[in-house]
Amino acid sequence: MSVWIMLGSGCVFVILGVLTLNGRGTAAYAPSPRAGWGWIAMAGAPVLDGGPKLLGFSSGAAMVLSTVALGFVVLGAVLLLRGGAFAKARRAGDGD
């Protein structure tokens, strides 16, 4: 059951990334397309973590892919922060 939850959350991250790249969703807060690629990189983590369990890989291969998934999480977090996904949006005419 947890494998399906991991794969489902990966799909949600991919959808967020595509919406951000297309200029919707979190794009109001993300002036850079790096944020969209950050969401997509974050999607690789649960897919790489849950996929081997679903496909019946050995525990050693699953551990290697989980380590790669951790790298995707770090890469995605860096891209999200550098892309401004969590910055507050400033509206024109705020008096600044």
XYZ file of C-alpha atoms in Angstrom:
96
model
C 0.000 0.000 0.000
C 2.784 2.450 0.863
C 4.341 1.881 -2.556
C 1.218 3.144 -4.260
C 1.193 6.196 -1.997
C 4.806 6.925 -2.989
C 3.998 6.633 -6.674
C 0.902 8.793 -6.260
C 2.848 11.522 -4.490
C 5.440 11.410 -7.270
C 2.669 12.026 -9.781
C 1.449 15.003 -7.733
C 4.957 16.505 -7.767
C 5.190 16.030 -11.532
C 1.852 17.800 -11.973
C 3.036 20.695 -9.785
C 6.225 20.942 -11.827
C 4.442 20.951 -15.164
C 1.931 23.550 -13.935
C 4.796 25.741 -12.722
C 6.632 25.398 -16.031
C 3.418 26.316 -17.871
C 2.867 29.423 -15.727
C 0.086 28.164 -13.486
C -0.110 26.949 -9.912
C 2.876 28.097 -7.890
C 4.159 30.161 -10.816
C 2.912 33.366 -9.181
C 5.555 32.811 -6.543
C 8.196 31.374 -8.867
C 9.743 33.847 -11.288
C 12.119 31.192 -12.605
C 11.439 27.905 -14.412
C 13.964 26.322 -12.058
C 11.128 25.923 -9.571
C 9.212 23.745 -12.038
C 12.241 21.569 -12.607
C 12.667 21.413 -8.833
C 9.173 19.954 -8.431
C 9.907 17.425 -11.159
C 13.216 16.461 -9.524
C 11.372 16.028 -6.234
C 8.970 13.684 -8.037
C 11.825 11.342 -8.852
C 12.426 10.582 -5.184
C 9.214 8.722 -4.289
C 9.189 7.015 -7.671
C 12.757 5.756 -7.220
C 12.011 4.769 -3.637
C 8.730 2.970 -4.269
C 9.385 1.576 -7.734
C 11.915 -1.105 -6.747
C 9.603 -2.356 -4.006
C 6.754 -2.654 -6.472
C 8.920 -4.373 -9.073
C 10.508 -6.779 -6.582
C 14.140 -5.630 -6.775
C 16.655 -6.933 -4.272
C 17.243 -4.962 -1.098
C 20.714 -3.900 -2.291
C 19.380 -2.458 -5.541
C 16.558 -0.762 -3.641
C 19.096 0.817 -1.281
C 21.135 2.189 -4.191
C 18.031 3.647 -5.810
C 16.932 5.129 -2.469
C 20.309 6.861 -2.237
C 19.827 8.277 -5.727
C 16.331 9.367 -4.650
C 17.847 11.278 -1.738
C 20.067 13.079 -4.242
C 16.968 14.029 -6.241
C 15.360 15.442 -3.098
C 18.398 17.624 -2.416
C 18.598 18.718 -6.071
C 14.881 19.503 -6.133
C 15.062 21.483 -2.900
C 17.972 23.545 -4.210
C 16.155 24.230 -7.482
C 12.970 25.190 -5.640
C 14.795 27.591 -3.342
C 16.869 29.099 -6.150
C 13.782 29.361 -8.356
C 11.901 31.336 -5.722
C 9.033 28.889 -5.254
C 8.593 29.847 -1.607
C 9.201 33.586 -1.894
C 6.302 35.883 -1.170
C 4.705 37.391 -4.246
C 4.839 41.172 -4.478
C 1.994 42.849 -6.226
C 2.492 45.947 -8.310
C 1.306 49.081 -6.591
C 2.141 48.141 -3.004
C 3.731 51.528 -2.581
C 7.298 50.263 -2.740
